[in-house]
Tab-separated table of C-alpha atoms and ligand atoms in Angstrom:
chain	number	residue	atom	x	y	z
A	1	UNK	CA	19.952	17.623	30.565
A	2	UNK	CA	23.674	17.755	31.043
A	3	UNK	CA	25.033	21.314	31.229
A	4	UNK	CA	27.756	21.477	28.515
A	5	UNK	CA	29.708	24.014	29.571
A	6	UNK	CA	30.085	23.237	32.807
A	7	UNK	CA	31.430	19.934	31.534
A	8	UNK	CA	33.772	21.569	29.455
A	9	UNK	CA	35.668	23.789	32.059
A	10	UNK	CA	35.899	20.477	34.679
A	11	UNK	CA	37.150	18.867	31.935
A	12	UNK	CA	39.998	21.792	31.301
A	13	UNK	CA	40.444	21.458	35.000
A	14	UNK	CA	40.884	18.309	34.741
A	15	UNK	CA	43.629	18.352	32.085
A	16	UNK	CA	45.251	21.326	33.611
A	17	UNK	CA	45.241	19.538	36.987
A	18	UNK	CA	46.990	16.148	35.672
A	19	UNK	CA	50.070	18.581	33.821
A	20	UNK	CA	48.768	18.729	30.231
A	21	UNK	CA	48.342	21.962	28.626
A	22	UNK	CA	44.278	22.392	28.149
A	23	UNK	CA	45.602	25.032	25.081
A	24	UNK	CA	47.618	22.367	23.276
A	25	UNK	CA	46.605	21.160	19.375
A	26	UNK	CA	45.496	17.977	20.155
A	27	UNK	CA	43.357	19.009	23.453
A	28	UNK	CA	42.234	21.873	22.204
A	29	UNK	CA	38.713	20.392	21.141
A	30	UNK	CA	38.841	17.851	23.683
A	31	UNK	CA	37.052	19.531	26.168
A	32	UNK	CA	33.791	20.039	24.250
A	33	UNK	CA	34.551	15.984	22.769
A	34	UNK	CA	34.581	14.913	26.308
A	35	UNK	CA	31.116	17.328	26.772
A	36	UNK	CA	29.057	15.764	24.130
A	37	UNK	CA	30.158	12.404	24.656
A	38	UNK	CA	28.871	12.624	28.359
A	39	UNK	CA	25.650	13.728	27.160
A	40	UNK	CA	25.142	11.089	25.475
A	41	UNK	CA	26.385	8.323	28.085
A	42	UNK	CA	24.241	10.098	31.009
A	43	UNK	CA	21.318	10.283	28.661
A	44	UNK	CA	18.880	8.237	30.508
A	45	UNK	CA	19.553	9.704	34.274
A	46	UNK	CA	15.918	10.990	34.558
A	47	UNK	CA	14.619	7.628	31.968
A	48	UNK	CA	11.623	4.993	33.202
A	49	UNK	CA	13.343	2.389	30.666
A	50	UNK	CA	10.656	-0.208	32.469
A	51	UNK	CA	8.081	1.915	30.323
A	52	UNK	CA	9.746	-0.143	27.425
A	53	UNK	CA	8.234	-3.477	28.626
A	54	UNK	CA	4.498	-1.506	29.181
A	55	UNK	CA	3.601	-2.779	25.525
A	56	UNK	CA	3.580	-6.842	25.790
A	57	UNK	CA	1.403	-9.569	24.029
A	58	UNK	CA	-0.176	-12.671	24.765
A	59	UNK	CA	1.310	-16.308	23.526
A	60	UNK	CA	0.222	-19.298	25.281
A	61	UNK	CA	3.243	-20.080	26.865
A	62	UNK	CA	3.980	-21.510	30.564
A	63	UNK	CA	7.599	-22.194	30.324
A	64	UNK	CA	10.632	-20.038	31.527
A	65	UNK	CA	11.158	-17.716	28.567
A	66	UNK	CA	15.246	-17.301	28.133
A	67	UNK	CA	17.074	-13.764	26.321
A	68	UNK	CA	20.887	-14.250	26.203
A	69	UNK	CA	23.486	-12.215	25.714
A	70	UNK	CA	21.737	-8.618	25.679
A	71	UNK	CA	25.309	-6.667	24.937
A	72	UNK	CA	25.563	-2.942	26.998
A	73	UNK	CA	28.334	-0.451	28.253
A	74	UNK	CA	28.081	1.818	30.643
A	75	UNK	CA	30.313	3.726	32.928
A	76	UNK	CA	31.194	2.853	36.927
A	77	UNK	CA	30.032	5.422	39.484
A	78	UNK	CA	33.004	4.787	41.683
A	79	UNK	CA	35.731	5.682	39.104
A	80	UNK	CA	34.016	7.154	36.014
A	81	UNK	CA	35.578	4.415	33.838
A	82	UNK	CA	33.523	2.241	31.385
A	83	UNK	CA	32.307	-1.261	32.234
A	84	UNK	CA	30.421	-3.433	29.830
A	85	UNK	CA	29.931	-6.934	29.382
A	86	UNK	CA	26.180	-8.937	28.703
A	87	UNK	CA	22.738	-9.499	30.273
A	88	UNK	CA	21.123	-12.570	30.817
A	89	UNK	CA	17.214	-12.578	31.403
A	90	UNK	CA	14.969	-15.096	32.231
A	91	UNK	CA	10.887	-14.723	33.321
A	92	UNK	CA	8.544	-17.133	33.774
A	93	UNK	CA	4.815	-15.189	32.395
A	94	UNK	CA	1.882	-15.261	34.293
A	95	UNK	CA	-1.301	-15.624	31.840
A	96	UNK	CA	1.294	-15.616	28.629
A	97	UNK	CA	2.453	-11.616	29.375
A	98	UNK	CA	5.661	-11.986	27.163
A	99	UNK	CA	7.690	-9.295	25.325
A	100	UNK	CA	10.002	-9.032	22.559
A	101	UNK	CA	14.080	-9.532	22.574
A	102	UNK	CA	14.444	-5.678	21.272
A	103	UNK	CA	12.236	-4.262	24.408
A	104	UNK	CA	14.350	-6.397	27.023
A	105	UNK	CA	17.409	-4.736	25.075
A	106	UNK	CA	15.902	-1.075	25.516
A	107	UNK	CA	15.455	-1.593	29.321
A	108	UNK	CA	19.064	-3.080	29.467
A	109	UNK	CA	20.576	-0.402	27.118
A	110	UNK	CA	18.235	2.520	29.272
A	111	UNK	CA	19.743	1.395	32.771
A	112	UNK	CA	22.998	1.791	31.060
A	113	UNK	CA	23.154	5.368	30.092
A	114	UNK	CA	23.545	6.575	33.826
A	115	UNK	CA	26.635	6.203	36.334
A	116	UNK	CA	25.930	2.420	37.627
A	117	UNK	CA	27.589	-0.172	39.608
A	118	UNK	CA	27.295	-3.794	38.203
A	119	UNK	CA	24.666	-4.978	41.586
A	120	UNK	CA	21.915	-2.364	40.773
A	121	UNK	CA	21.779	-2.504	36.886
A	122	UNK	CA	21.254	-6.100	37.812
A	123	UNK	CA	18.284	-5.583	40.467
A	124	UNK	CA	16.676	-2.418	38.194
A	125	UNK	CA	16.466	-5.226	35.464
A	126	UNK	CA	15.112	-7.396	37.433
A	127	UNK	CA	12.540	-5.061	38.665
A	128	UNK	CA	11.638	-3.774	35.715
A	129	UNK	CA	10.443	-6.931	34.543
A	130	UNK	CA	9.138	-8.517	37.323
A	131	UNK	CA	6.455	-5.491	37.894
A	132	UNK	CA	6.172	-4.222	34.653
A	133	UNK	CA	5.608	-7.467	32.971
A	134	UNK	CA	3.796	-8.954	35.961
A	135	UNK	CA	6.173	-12.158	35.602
A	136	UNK	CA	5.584	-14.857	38.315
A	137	UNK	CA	9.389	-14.969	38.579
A	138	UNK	CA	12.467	-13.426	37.398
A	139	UNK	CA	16.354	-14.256	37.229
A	140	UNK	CA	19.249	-11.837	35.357
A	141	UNK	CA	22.500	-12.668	35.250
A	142	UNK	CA	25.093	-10.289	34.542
A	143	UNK	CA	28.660	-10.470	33.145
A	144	UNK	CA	30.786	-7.374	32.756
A	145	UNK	CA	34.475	-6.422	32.692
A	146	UNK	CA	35.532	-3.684	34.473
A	147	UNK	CA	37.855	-0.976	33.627
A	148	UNK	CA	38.791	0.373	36.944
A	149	UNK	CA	40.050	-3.215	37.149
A	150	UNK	CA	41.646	-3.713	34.410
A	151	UNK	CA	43.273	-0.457	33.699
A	152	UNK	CA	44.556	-0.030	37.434
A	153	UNK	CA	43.926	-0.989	40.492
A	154	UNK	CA	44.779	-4.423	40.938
A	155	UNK	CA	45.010	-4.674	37.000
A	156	UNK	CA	43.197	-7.852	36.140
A	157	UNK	CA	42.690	-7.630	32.392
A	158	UNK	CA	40.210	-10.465	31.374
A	159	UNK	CA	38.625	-10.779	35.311
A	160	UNK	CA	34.541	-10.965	34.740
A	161	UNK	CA	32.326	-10.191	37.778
A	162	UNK	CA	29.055	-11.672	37.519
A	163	UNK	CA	25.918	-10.372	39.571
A	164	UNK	CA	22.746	-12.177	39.502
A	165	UNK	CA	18.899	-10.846	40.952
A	166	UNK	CA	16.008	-13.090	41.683
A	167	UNK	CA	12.296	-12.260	42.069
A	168	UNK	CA	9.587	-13.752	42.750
A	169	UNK	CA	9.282	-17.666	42.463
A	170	UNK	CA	11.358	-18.894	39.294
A	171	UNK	CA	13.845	-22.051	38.948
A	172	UNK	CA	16.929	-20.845	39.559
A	173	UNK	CA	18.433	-24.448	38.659
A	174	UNK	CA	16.632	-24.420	35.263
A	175	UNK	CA	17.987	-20.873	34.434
A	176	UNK	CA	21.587	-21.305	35.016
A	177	UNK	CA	20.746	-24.815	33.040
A	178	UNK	CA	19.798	-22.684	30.184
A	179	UNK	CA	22.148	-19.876	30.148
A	180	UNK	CA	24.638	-23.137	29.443
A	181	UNK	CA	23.108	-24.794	27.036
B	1	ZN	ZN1	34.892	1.017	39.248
């Protein structure tokens, strides 16, 4: 649970501390804007979103099973700004263990709505589904753009980073192969 309030007089700090006037018409409700909007984007801080893949079902499948472009936005923990971009997931199932597109979204969309950096939303996706799904192997890819890059910094509007996590024994060659086709 985010405490509210205490957002809301950081936030007037904030304001106060780059020259606005907290008091002004258009900042006047901003404070208690910026307070609800955080509750909603830390929402899963204390979330398991690996309980989303604790419901799977049985196909008879052997082959590498391939979700693309899982979309999600969340917000750097370095400089509070939003980065967002899409998740690429790829398991191979041990004894036909697969799940559905819209659970591999949850877990993806539940790792977002926390402070992150790009590496460990990668890995915690990775994990998830390697030990919650018992997979024999797992590969994510993920694409994102940055804000703190593109809005300053070194200002590189358009500049994707991509992070990618491996576990267990899976084809990296064939994945990648995929993701392109
Ligand atoms: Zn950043």
């Amino acid at each position: 649970m985010t405490d509210q309030a205490a957002i809301e007089g950081a936030i007037r700090t904030l304001l106060t501390a780059i020259g606005e006037d907290p008091d002004r018409d258009g900042l006047i409700d901003t404070p208690a804007r910026v307070a609800r909007s955080w509750a909603e984007l830390s929402s899963g801080v204390s979330d398991d979103p690996s309980q989303h893949l604790t419901t799977s079902f049985d196909v008879d499948t052997e082959g590498l099973v391939i979700v693309r472009d899982i979309d999600f936005h969340t917000v750097c923990e370095h400089h509070l700004l939003p980065f967002h971009g899409r998740a690429h997931i790829g398991y191979l199932p041990s004894g036909g263990k697969v799940t559905g597109l819209s659970k591999l979204a949850r877990v993806v969309e539940g790792y977002s709505r926390r402070l992150q950096v790009q590496e460990r939303l990668t890995a915690q996706i990775a994990d998830a589904v390697h030990d919650r799904l018992e997979a024999q192997g797992v590969a994510v890819m993920v694409e994102a753009e940055h804000m703190c890059m593109t809005m300053r910094g070194i200002r590189k509007p358009g500049a994707i980073t991509v992070t990618t996590a491996y576990r267990g024994s899976i084809d990296k060659a064939e994945f990648l192969e995929l993701l392109r086709a």
